[in-house]
Short mmCIF file of C-alpha atoms and ligand atoms in Angstrom, two decimals:
data_model
loop_
_atom_site.label_atom_id
_atom_site.label_comp_id
_atom_site.label_asym_id
_atom_site.label_seq_id
_atom_site.Cartn_x
_atom_site.Cartn_y
_atom_site.Cartn_z
CA UNK A 1337 86.38 92.76 112.94
CA UNK A 1338 85.27 94.12 109.54
CA UNK A 1339 82.04 95.98 108.88
CA UNK A 1340 80.17 93.04 107.39
CA UNK A 1341 81.31 90.69 110.16
CA UNK A 1342 80.20 93.27 112.74
CA UNK A 1343 76.73 93.28 111.21
CA UNK A 1344 76.68 89.46 111.16
CA UNK A 1345 77.59 89.63 114.87
CA UNK A 1346 74.55 91.77 115.59
CA UNK A 1347 72.31 89.32 113.75
CA UNK A 1348 73.76 86.38 115.70
CA UNK A 1349 73.28 88.14 119.04
CA UNK A 1350 69.67 88.86 118.23
CA UNK A 1351 69.04 85.22 117.28
CA UNK A 1352 70.73 84.05 120.45
CA UNK A 1353 68.54 86.34 122.54
CA UNK A 1354 65.38 84.91 120.99
CA UNK A 1355 66.55 81.32 120.99
CA UNK A 1356 67.63 81.67 124.62
CA UNK A 1357 64.10 82.67 125.53
CA UNK A 1358 65.02 86.25 126.53
CA UNK A 1359 61.96 88.45 126.79
CA UNK A 1360 61.93 90.93 123.93
CA UNK A 1361 60.69 94.26 125.24
CA UNK A 1362 58.64 96.37 122.88
CA UNK A 1363 60.25 99.78 122.78
CA UNK A 1364 58.57 103.14 122.15
CA UNK A 1365 59.79 103.02 118.58
CA UNK A 1366 59.18 100.02 116.33
CA UNK A 1367 62.06 97.60 116.08
CA UNK A 1368 60.96 96.80 112.56
CA UNK A 1369 57.91 96.91 110.37
CA UNK A 1370 57.11 94.33 107.73
CA UNK A 1371 53.68 93.34 106.36
CA UNK A 1372 54.70 91.89 103.04
CA UNK A 1373 53.43 88.33 103.49
CA UNK A 1374 50.36 86.57 104.86
CA UNK A 1375 52.20 85.33 107.95
CA UNK A 1376 52.44 88.89 109.23
CA UNK A 1377 51.78 89.16 112.98
CA UNK A 1378 48.08 89.57 113.86
CA UNK A 1379 47.42 90.15 110.18
CA UNK A 1380 48.74 93.68 110.51
CA UNK A 1381 52.53 93.73 110.70
CA UNK A 1382 55.62 92.18 112.25
CA UNK A 1383 57.00 94.88 114.52
CA UNK A 1384 59.30 93.10 116.99
CA UNK A 1385 60.69 90.30 114.85
CA UNK A 1386 59.28 88.45 111.88
CA UNK A 1387 56.99 85.44 112.25
CA UNK A 1388 59.24 84.08 109.49
CA UNK A 1389 62.27 84.56 111.77
CA UNK A 1390 63.46 87.80 110.16
CA UNK A 1391 65.43 89.88 112.67
CA UNK A 1392 64.98 93.64 113.06
CA UNK A 1393 68.46 94.41 111.76
CA UNK A 1394 67.84 92.26 108.67
CA UNK A 1395 64.47 93.96 108.15
CA UNK A 1396 66.07 97.39 108.44
CA UNK A 1397 68.91 96.48 106.12
CA UNK A 1398 66.38 95.16 103.61
CA UNK A 1399 64.56 98.49 103.81
CA UNK A 1400 67.87 100.29 103.40
CA UNK A 1401 68.62 98.25 100.28
CA UNK A 1402 65.20 99.08 98.86
CA UNK A 1403 65.82 102.78 99.52
CA UNK A 1404 69.18 102.66 97.75
CA UNK A 1405 67.53 100.81 94.84
CA UNK A 1406 64.87 103.51 94.62
CA UNK A 1407 67.64 106.10 94.39
CA UNK A 1408 69.44 104.19 91.64
CA UNK A 1409 66.12 103.77 89.79
CA UNK A 1410 65.63 107.54 89.72
CA UNK A 1411 68.99 108.13 88.04
CA UNK A 1412 68.48 105.18 85.72
CA UNK A 1413 65.06 106.50 84.74
CA UNK A 1414 66.50 109.87 83.72
CA UNK A 1415 69.33 108.17 81.80
CA UNK A 1416 66.73 106.03 80.02
CA UNK A 1417 64.78 109.16 79.12
CA UNK A 1418 67.80 110.04 77.00
CA UNK A 1419 68.20 106.50 75.65
CA UNK A 1420 71.03 105.29 77.93
CA UNK A 1421 70.78 101.90 79.65
CA UNK A 1422 73.07 99.49 81.51
CA UNK A 1423 72.50 95.74 81.64
CA UNK A 1424 74.65 95.22 84.75
CA UNK A 1425 72.65 97.79 86.72
CA UNK A 1426 69.36 96.31 85.50
CA UNK A 1427 70.49 92.83 86.63
CA UNK A 1428 71.54 94.19 90.01
CA UNK A 1429 68.17 95.86 90.54
CA UNK A 1430 66.37 92.56 89.89
CA UNK A 1431 68.72 90.68 92.26
CA UNK A 1432 68.49 93.36 94.93
CA UNK A 1433 64.68 93.46 94.87
CA UNK A 1434 64.45 89.66 94.84
CA UNK A 1435 66.74 89.34 97.86
CA UNK A 1436 64.15 91.18 99.99
CA UNK A 1437 61.27 88.83 99.08
CA UNK A 1438 59.92 86.68 101.91
CA UNK A 1439 62.03 83.67 102.92
CA UNK A 1440 64.88 84.32 100.51
CA UNK A 1441 67.75 85.71 102.56
CA UNK A 1442 68.10 86.15 106.32
CA UNK A 1443 71.80 87.09 106.35
CA UNK A 1444 72.37 90.64 107.64
CA UNK A 1445 75.95 90.62 106.36
CA UNK A 1446 74.72 89.85 102.86
CA UNK A 1447 72.44 92.87 102.97
CA UNK A 1448 75.40 95.08 103.84
CA UNK A 1449 77.33 93.56 100.93
CA UNK A 1450 74.32 94.28 98.72
CA UNK A 1451 74.12 97.86 100.02
CA UNK A 1452 77.79 98.39 99.16
CA UNK A 1453 77.15 96.81 95.77
CA UNK A 1454 74.20 99.19 95.38
CA UNK A 1455 76.64 102.01 96.13
CA UNK A 1456 78.88 100.82 93.30
CA UNK A 1457 75.91 100.36 90.96
CA UNK A 1458 74.81 103.87 91.84
CA UNK A 1459 78.24 105.19 90.86
CA UNK A 1460 77.86 103.40 87.53
CA UNK A 1461 74.36 104.82 87.07
CA UNK A 1462 75.42 108.37 87.93
CA UNK A 1463 78.25 108.00 85.39
CA UNK A 1464 75.71 106.82 82.82
CA UNK A 1465 73.41 109.78 83.50
CA UNK A 1466 76.33 112.24 83.41
CA UNK A 1467 77.35 110.81 80.04
CA UNK A 1468 73.76 111.11 78.81
CA UNK A 1469 73.63 114.76 79.93
CA UNK A 1470 77.01 115.69 78.47
CA UNK A 1471 76.44 113.83 75.18
CA UNK A 1472 73.13 115.62 74.72
CA UNK A 1473 73.76 119.06 76.20
CA UNK A 1474 77.54 119.48 76.47
CA UNK A 1475 79.55 119.83 79.67
CA UNK A 1476 78.23 122.53 82.01
CA UNK A 1477 80.02 125.85 82.26
CA UNK A 1478 79.74 128.33 85.15
CA UNK A 1479 76.63 130.40 84.60
CA UNK A 1480 75.01 133.20 86.54
CA UNK A 1481 71.27 132.74 86.99
CA UNK A 1482 69.06 135.67 88.00
CA UNK A 1483 66.30 134.87 90.48
CA UNK A 1484 63.01 136.64 89.78
CA UNK A 1485 60.38 137.32 87.16
CA UNK A 1486 60.90 138.80 83.70
CA UNK A 1487 58.00 140.64 82.03
CA UNK A 1488 55.93 138.27 79.91
CA UNK A 1489 54.05 135.00 80.20
CA UNK A 1490 55.95 132.20 81.85
CA UNK A 1491 56.32 128.51 82.64
CA UNK A 1492 58.29 127.33 85.66
CA UNK A 1493 59.74 123.80 85.61
CA UNK A 1494 60.72 121.92 88.74
CA UNK A 1495 62.29 118.50 89.37
CA UNK A 1496 65.34 116.88 87.78
CA UNK A 1497 64.55 115.96 84.18
CA UNK A 1498 66.77 117.83 81.71
CA UNK A 1499 65.05 115.91 78.90
CA UNK A 1500 61.64 117.29 79.89
CA UNK A 1501 63.08 120.79 80.20
CA UNK A 1502 64.70 120.51 76.78
CA UNK A 1503 61.40 119.46 75.19
CA UNK A 1504 59.65 122.33 76.94
CA UNK A 1505 62.27 124.80 75.70
CA UNK A 1506 61.98 123.50 72.12
CA UNK A 1507 58.20 123.74 72.13
CA UNK A 1508 58.07 127.23 73.69
CA UNK A 1509 60.74 128.74 71.42
CA UNK A 1510 59.44 131.79 69.52
CA UNK A 1511 56.13 131.82 71.41
CA UNK A 1512 57.01 134.74 73.71
CA UNK A 1513 56.98 132.55 76.82
CA UNK A 1514 59.74 132.81 79.41
CA UNK A 1515 60.86 129.53 80.97
CA UNK A 1516 62.14 129.46 84.55
CA UNK A 1517 63.71 126.74 86.62
CA UNK A 1518 62.87 125.88 90.21
CA UNK A 1519 64.73 123.76 92.77
CA UNK A 1520 66.86 120.98 91.23
CA UNK A 1521 66.53 122.24 87.67
CA UNK A 1522 68.74 125.25 88.47
CA UNK A 1523 71.88 123.45 87.18
CA UNK A 1524 70.21 123.16 83.74
CA UNK A 1525 71.31 126.76 83.10
CA UNK A 1526 74.94 125.60 82.93
CA UNK A 1527 74.49 123.17 80.02
CA UNK A 1528 75.38 124.75 76.64
CA UNK A 1529 72.64 122.76 74.90
CA UNK A 1530 70.00 124.25 77.20
CA UNK A 1531 71.38 127.72 77.94
CA UNK A 1532 71.37 128.40 74.18
CA UNK A 1533 67.60 128.92 74.51
CA UNK A 1534 67.35 132.66 75.18
CA UNK A 1535 63.91 132.25 76.72
CA UNK A 1536 65.38 130.16 79.58
CA UNK A 1537 65.50 133.36 81.57
CA UNK A 1538 66.16 132.48 85.18
CA UNK A 1539 64.97 130.89 88.38
CA UNK A 1540 61.88 131.35 90.54
CA UNK A 1541 62.08 130.36 94.20
CA UNK A 1542 64.59 128.01 95.80
CA UNK A 1543 64.41 124.45 97.14
CA UNK A 1544 61.54 122.03 96.59
CA UNK A 1545 59.71 122.80 99.81
CA UNK A 1546 59.11 126.46 98.95
CA UNK A 1547 57.01 125.42 95.93
CA UNK A 1548 53.61 126.07 97.47
CA UNK A 1549 54.63 129.69 98.13
CA UNK A 1550 56.53 130.17 94.87
CA UNK A 1551 53.86 128.62 92.66
CA UNK A 1552 51.12 130.62 94.42
CA UNK A 1553 53.09 133.84 94.08
CA UNK A 1554 53.73 133.66 90.32
CA UNK A 1555 50.67 133.20 88.03
CA UNK A 1556 52.46 131.04 85.46
CA UNK A 1557 52.04 127.50 84.17
CA UNK A 1558 53.97 124.97 86.27
CA UNK A 1559 55.60 121.74 85.10
CA UNK A 1560 56.71 119.08 87.60
CA UNK A 1561 59.25 116.79 85.93
CA UNK A 1562 60.08 114.45 88.86
CA UNK A 1563 60.40 114.66 92.62
CA UNK A 1564 60.12 116.70 94.67
CA UNK A 1565 56.57 117.76 93.78
CA UNK A 1566 54.11 118.46 96.59
CA UNK A 1567 50.35 118.02 96.71
CA UNK A 1568 49.34 121.32 95.07
CA UNK A 1569 47.28 124.10 96.58
CA UNK A 1570 43.86 124.52 94.96
CA UNK A 1571 44.83 128.01 93.85
CA UNK A 1572 47.38 126.76 91.33
CA UNK A 1573 46.57 123.13 90.60
CA UNK A 1574 44.62 123.92 87.41
CA UNK A 1575 47.73 125.59 85.98
CA UNK A 1576 50.08 122.78 87.05
CA UNK A 1577 51.15 119.83 84.86
CA UNK A 1578 53.26 116.77 85.54
CA UNK A 1579 55.37 114.79 83.09
CA UNK A 1580 57.25 111.51 83.21
CA UNK A 1581 57.24 109.75 86.55
CA UNK A 1582 55.65 112.63 88.50
CA UNK A 1583 51.88 112.69 89.01
CA UNK A 1584 49.64 114.64 91.38
CA UNK A 1585 45.94 114.40 92.23
CA UNK A 1586 43.85 116.82 90.17
CA UNK A 1587 46.83 117.80 88.01
CA UNK A 1588 46.92 117.13 84.27
CA UNK A 1589 49.64 114.69 83.21
CA UNK A 1590 51.57 115.47 80.03
CA UNK A 1591 52.05 112.46 77.73
CA UNK A 1592 54.95 112.03 75.30
CA UNK A 1593 56.48 115.37 76.32
CA UNK A 1594 53.71 117.22 74.45
CA UNK A 1595 53.54 120.45 76.45
CA UNK A 1596 50.74 122.03 74.38
CA UNK A 1597 48.33 122.32 77.37
CA UNK A 1598 50.99 124.05 79.53
CA UNK A 1599 51.91 126.40 76.67
CA UNK A 1600 48.28 127.34 76.04
CA UNK A 1601 47.76 127.89 79.75
CA UNK A 1602 50.86 130.11 80.04
CA UNK A 1603 49.63 132.31 77.18
CA UNK A 1604 46.12 132.48 78.67
CA UNK A 1605 47.52 133.53 82.08
CA UNK A 1606 49.24 136.57 80.58
CA UNK A 1607 52.26 138.56 81.65
CA UNK A 1608 54.29 138.50 84.83
CA UNK A 1609 55.58 141.89 85.89
CA UNK A 1610 59.32 142.47 85.80
CA UNK A 1611 60.95 142.05 89.22
CA UNK A 1612 64.13 143.62 90.54
CA UNK A 1613 66.65 140.76 90.65
CA UNK A 1614 68.18 140.87 94.09
CA UNK A 1615 69.83 137.46 93.88
CA UNK A 1616 72.02 135.86 91.27
CA UNK A 1617 73.06 132.24 91.70
CA UNK A 1618 76.10 130.73 90.00
CA UNK A 1619 75.89 127.11 88.90
CA UNK A 1620 77.38 124.82 86.25
CA UNK A 1621 80.88 123.91 87.39
CA UNK A 1622 81.73 120.82 85.37
CA UNK A 1623 84.73 118.58 86.02
CA UNK A 1624 86.70 120.23 83.19
CA UNK A 1625 86.22 123.72 84.63
CA UNK A 1626 87.26 122.61 88.11
CA UNK A 1627 90.21 120.56 86.91
CA UNK A 1628 91.44 123.43 84.73
CA UNK A 1629 92.20 125.06 88.10
CA UNK A 1630 94.25 122.05 89.29
CA UNK A 1631 97.74 123.65 89.01
CA UNK A 1632 96.54 126.76 90.87
CA UNK A 1633 94.79 124.60 93.49
CA UNK A 1634 98.02 122.66 94.07
CA UNK A 1635 99.98 125.88 94.49
CA UNK A 1636 97.41 127.31 96.92
CA UNK A 1637 97.23 124.12 98.99
CA UNK A 1638 101.02 123.92 99.21
CA UNK A 1639 101.18 127.59 100.26
CA UNK A 1640 98.56 126.94 102.98
CA UNK A 1641 96.10 129.34 101.34
CA UNK A 1642 93.60 126.53 100.82
CA UNK A 1643 93.47 124.33 103.90
CA UNK A 1644 90.35 122.27 103.31
CA UNK A 1645 87.85 121.36 100.61
CA UNK A 1646 84.41 120.70 102.00
CA UNK A 1647 81.62 119.09 100.05
CA UNK A 1648 78.41 120.36 101.61
CA UNK A 1649 75.65 118.79 99.61
CA UNK A 1650 72.58 116.66 99.31
CA UNK A 1651 68.90 117.22 99.75
CA UNK A 1652 67.43 120.21 101.51
CA UNK A 1653 64.84 119.55 104.15
CA UNK A 1654 62.36 121.80 105.93
CA UNK A 1655 63.49 120.42 109.30
CA UNK A 1656 64.72 123.03 111.75
CA UNK A 1657 68.00 121.10 112.07
CA UNK A 1658 68.83 121.91 108.43
CA UNK A 1659 69.68 125.47 109.49
CA UNK A 1660 72.98 123.89 110.47
CA UNK A 1661 74.14 123.96 106.84
CA UNK A 1662 73.72 127.74 106.60
CA UNK A 1663 75.57 128.26 109.86
CA UNK A 1664 78.26 125.81 108.85
CA UNK A 1665 79.08 127.48 105.52
CA UNK A 1666 78.73 131.00 106.93
CA UNK A 1667 81.31 130.28 109.62
CA UNK A 1668 83.90 128.47 107.54
CA UNK A 1669 87.33 130.10 107.51
CA UNK A 1670 88.35 131.78 104.26
CA UNK A 1671 90.96 129.09 103.66
CA UNK A 1672 88.21 126.66 102.68
CA UNK A 1673 86.60 125.86 99.34
CA UNK A 1674 83.01 124.62 99.38
CA UNK A 1675 81.81 122.22 96.72
CA UNK A 1676 78.08 121.75 96.60
CA UNK A 1677 75.36 119.87 94.77
CA UNK A 1678 71.63 119.09 94.94
CA UNK A 1679 69.05 121.32 96.57
CA UNK A 1680 70.81 121.44 99.95
CA UNK A 1681 72.80 124.25 98.33
CA UNK A 1682 69.89 126.67 98.77
CA UNK A 1683 70.87 126.91 102.41
CA UNK A 1684 73.89 129.01 101.37
CA UNK A 1685 74.18 129.46 97.60
CA UNK A 1686 73.14 133.10 97.70
CA UNK A 1687 76.17 133.88 99.93
CA UNK A 1688 79.13 135.60 98.36
CA UNK A 1689 82.11 133.60 99.61
CA UNK A 1690 84.51 135.29 97.20
CA UNK A 1691 87.54 133.48 95.83
CA UNK A 1692 91.07 132.49 96.76
CA UNK A 1693 93.33 133.96 94.09
CA UNK A 1694 90.85 133.12 91.34
CA UNK A 1695 89.60 129.81 92.78
CA UNK A 1696 85.94 130.36 93.71
CA UNK A 1697 85.16 129.47 97.32
CA UNK A 1698 81.68 128.23 96.37
CA UNK A 1699 81.51 125.75 93.52
CA UNK A 1700 78.07 124.46 92.52
CA UNK A 1701 78.58 121.17 90.71
CA UNK A 1702 74.90 120.59 89.92
CA UNK A 1703 72.17 118.09 90.77
CA UNK A 1704 72.42 115.24 93.28
CA UNK A 1705 73.43 112.82 90.51
CA UNK A 1706 76.40 115.13 89.87
CA UNK A 1707 77.89 113.66 93.03
CA UNK A 1708 79.75 111.68 90.37
CA UNK A 1709 81.51 114.90 89.33
CA UNK A 1710 82.57 115.41 92.95
CA UNK A 1711 83.91 111.84 92.98
CA UNK A 1712 85.82 112.46 89.72
CA UNK A 1713 87.28 115.68 91.10
CA UNK A 1714 88.26 113.97 94.36
CA UNK A 1715 89.97 111.16 92.45
CA UNK A 1716 91.81 113.74 90.31
CA UNK A 1717 92.94 115.49 93.50
CA UNK A 1718 94.34 112.21 94.86
CA UNK A 1719 96.48 112.01 91.72
CA UNK A 1720 97.45 115.67 91.99
CA UNK A 1721 98.62 115.30 95.58
CA UNK A 1722 99.77 111.68 95.39
CA UNK A 1723 97.62 110.58 98.34
CA UNK A 1724 94.62 108.33 98.96
CA UNK A 1725 91.02 109.57 99.14
CA UNK A 1726 91.02 109.58 102.91
CA UNK A 1727 94.30 111.55 103.06
CA UNK A 1728 92.93 114.42 100.97
CA UNK A 1729 92.14 117.71 102.73
CA UNK A 1730 88.48 116.94 101.97
CA UNK A 1731 85.51 116.61 104.30
CA UNK A 1732 82.02 115.58 103.24
CA UNK A 1733 79.05 117.08 105.03
CA UNK A 1734 75.94 115.39 103.70
CA UNK A 1735 72.32 116.40 104.01
CA UNK A 1736 69.75 113.81 103.15
CA UNK A 1737 66.00 113.83 102.65
CA UNK A 1738 64.98 111.03 100.34
CA UNK A 1739 66.26 107.81 98.94
CA UNK A 1740 68.63 109.10 96.26
CA UNK A 1741 70.70 110.40 99.14
CA UNK A 1742 70.70 106.87 100.60
CA UNK A 1743 72.11 105.57 97.31
CA UNK A 1744 74.77 108.29 97.32
CA UNK A 1745 75.68 107.58 100.94
CA UNK A 1746 76.30 103.94 100.05
CA UNK A 1747 78.32 105.03 96.99
CA UNK A 1748 80.59 107.06 99.25
CA UNK A 1749 80.84 104.18 101.73
CA UNK A 1750 81.63 101.82 98.84
CA UNK A 1751 84.54 104.14 97.97
CA UNK A 1752 85.62 103.58 101.60
CA UNK A 1753 85.35 107.28 102.41
CA UNK A 1754 85.76 107.79 106.12
CA UNK A 1755 84.83 110.64 108.44
CA UNK A 1756 81.70 111.95 106.70
CA UNK A 1757 79.24 114.12 108.60
CA UNK A 1758 75.56 113.39 108.09
CA UNK A 1759 72.35 115.28 108.91
CA UNK A 1760 69.94 116.93 109.38
CA UNK A 1761 68.93 113.82 111.37
CA UNK A 1762 70.22 110.28 111.41
CA UNK A 1763 68.46 107.87 109.02
CA UNK A 1764 65.37 106.38 110.68
CA UNK A 1765 65.99 102.99 109.03
CA UNK A 1766 69.20 102.52 110.95
CA UNK A 1767 68.84 101.14 114.47
CA UNK A 1768 71.52 101.77 117.09
CA UNK A 1769 73.33 98.58 116.18
CA UNK A 1770 73.65 99.56 112.52
CA UNK A 1771 74.67 103.11 113.42
CA UNK A 1772 77.33 101.89 115.83
CA UNK A 1773 78.80 99.72 113.15
CA UNK A 1774 78.75 102.62 110.64
CA UNK A 1775 80.49 104.84 113.17
CA UNK A 1776 83.04 102.18 114.07
CA UNK A 1777 83.90 101.28 110.48
CA UNK A 1778 83.43 104.54 108.60
CA UNK A 1779 83.65 107.13 111.34
CA UNK A 1780 80.27 108.44 110.16
CA UNK A 1781 79.44 111.40 112.40
CA UNK A 1782 76.07 113.06 112.95
CA UNK A 1783 76.17 116.83 112.47
CA UNK A 1784 76.31 118.69 115.77
CA UNK A 1785 77.05 122.32 116.51
CA UNK A 1786 78.25 124.02 113.30
CA UNK A 1787 81.08 125.97 114.88
CA UNK A 1788 82.30 123.00 116.92
CA UNK A 1789 82.22 120.77 113.83
CA UNK A 1790 84.24 123.36 111.89
CA UNK A 1791 86.87 123.40 114.64
CA UNK A 1792 87.09 119.62 114.52
CA UNK A 1793 87.34 119.54 110.73
CA UNK A 1794 89.95 122.30 110.60
CA UNK A 1795 91.91 120.82 113.51
CA UNK A 1796 91.52 124.06 115.52
S1 SF4 B 1984 58.17 88.46 105.55
FE1 SF4 B 1984 58.50 87.81 107.68
S2 SF4 B 1984 58.67 89.75 108.75
FE2 SF4 B 1984 57.67 90.18 106.82
S3 SF4 B 1984 55.49 90.06 107.18
FE3 SF4 B 1984 56.14 88.06 106.48
S4 SF4 B 1984 56.57 86.96 108.40
FE4 SF4 B 1984 56.51 89.11 108.92
S1 SF4 B 1985 67.97 116.96 95.83
FE1 SF4 B 1985 66.62 115.58 96.96
S2 SF4 B 1985 65.24 116.88 98.15
FE2 SF4 B 1985 66.21 118.12 96.57
S3 SF4 B 1985 64.72 118.18 94.93
FE3 SF4 B 1985 66.22 116.57 94.49
S4 SF4 B 1985 65.31 114.73 95.37
FE4 SF4 B 1985 64.19 116.45 96.24
#
């Protein structure tokens, strides 16, 4: 039975149970939660099944679709910032949203089809955003980024918007202000059209969730260009600014990319002291750079010197379970090459994994939307080795935090990629029935013990 039929089977069983008068036990966790219409149970929320007849699996799959749509919207928003749009994606978003409206669609299978379609639309959107980035800033090239302060006034920018960073760099040029990246803006350093600004001097801090410490530590102006921004501490909120879609209580919002208030604030705050740079991060591996290594990669794979490519990427999370990703990469044999993207990389991107005869063992492709570069590279490898995607010596170890990762997960499922590992926890929107079907059809595996998982992946 196929994936979609399996899901339809779950839906049917649930209907049969209700129609047959079986008592539905309320579990510790909610089966579902929906309060979108006036029929909602007790005026507060349908939590066991919908008054309208909506089943928990349908409700969860509707939520899943909305999460994937949120993810696509984020990438589409950043493409639109640079003037790139796509009518087919726009039409899909309208259809996807509409399908979750009350009394429109009760078919669980259809919501899986829509999730897979969302995966394909997300691929299209990531391609659009990659094109927008490359057309505007050139293709990234490997770039070393020092982590730490440079003497002088500064502005640190966090989030994902290269457009906002570009405007900030233009407006600060020649003003004696150093601009730093934080979190998911690290890959900006690799783009020729951004690295040309000499006052883009480095990086402060690491992943999104260190921002309260990082922004408290450095008395600079702060610009939040998208997620992940956190409710600011009082001690720095008067020197923080948001732009674009990001907004925070008590924080001034920048309109039309006019960064004058942040620039004035940076100058008023004065100089940072020079820090010793103990860490240098390398980012900016574009598809062209990686594929220029294709003949060497083929030779090394055939000689058994590269045994496995492992994409370890996605969102970082403050959960204790996310330590897995550090342990995982640290313990990989030196016959592996790690591709990475998004802020999950901060779990290991300061490690020196060395190289295999000139092929770096740690390749930072960029932001989460650069998952499309990983897909392009994987497709190129299938051609290089004359095998299908699932026959490649490639394993994907995903970390997820928010809904862009949900969109990327469905993109990878839409490509029919099997055997992915997922963590740091399993998605809360998926009930056991949905998870079982994902495991059965895609061999999706929750992360476990890092060393045991490595043994499994390497066939040891
Ligand atoms: S749409 Fe259905 S499940 Fe949602 S609140 Fe209304 S009756 Fe309940
Ligand atoms: S990769 Fe995910 S968790 Fe990390 S900053 Fe981007 S959206 Fe946030």
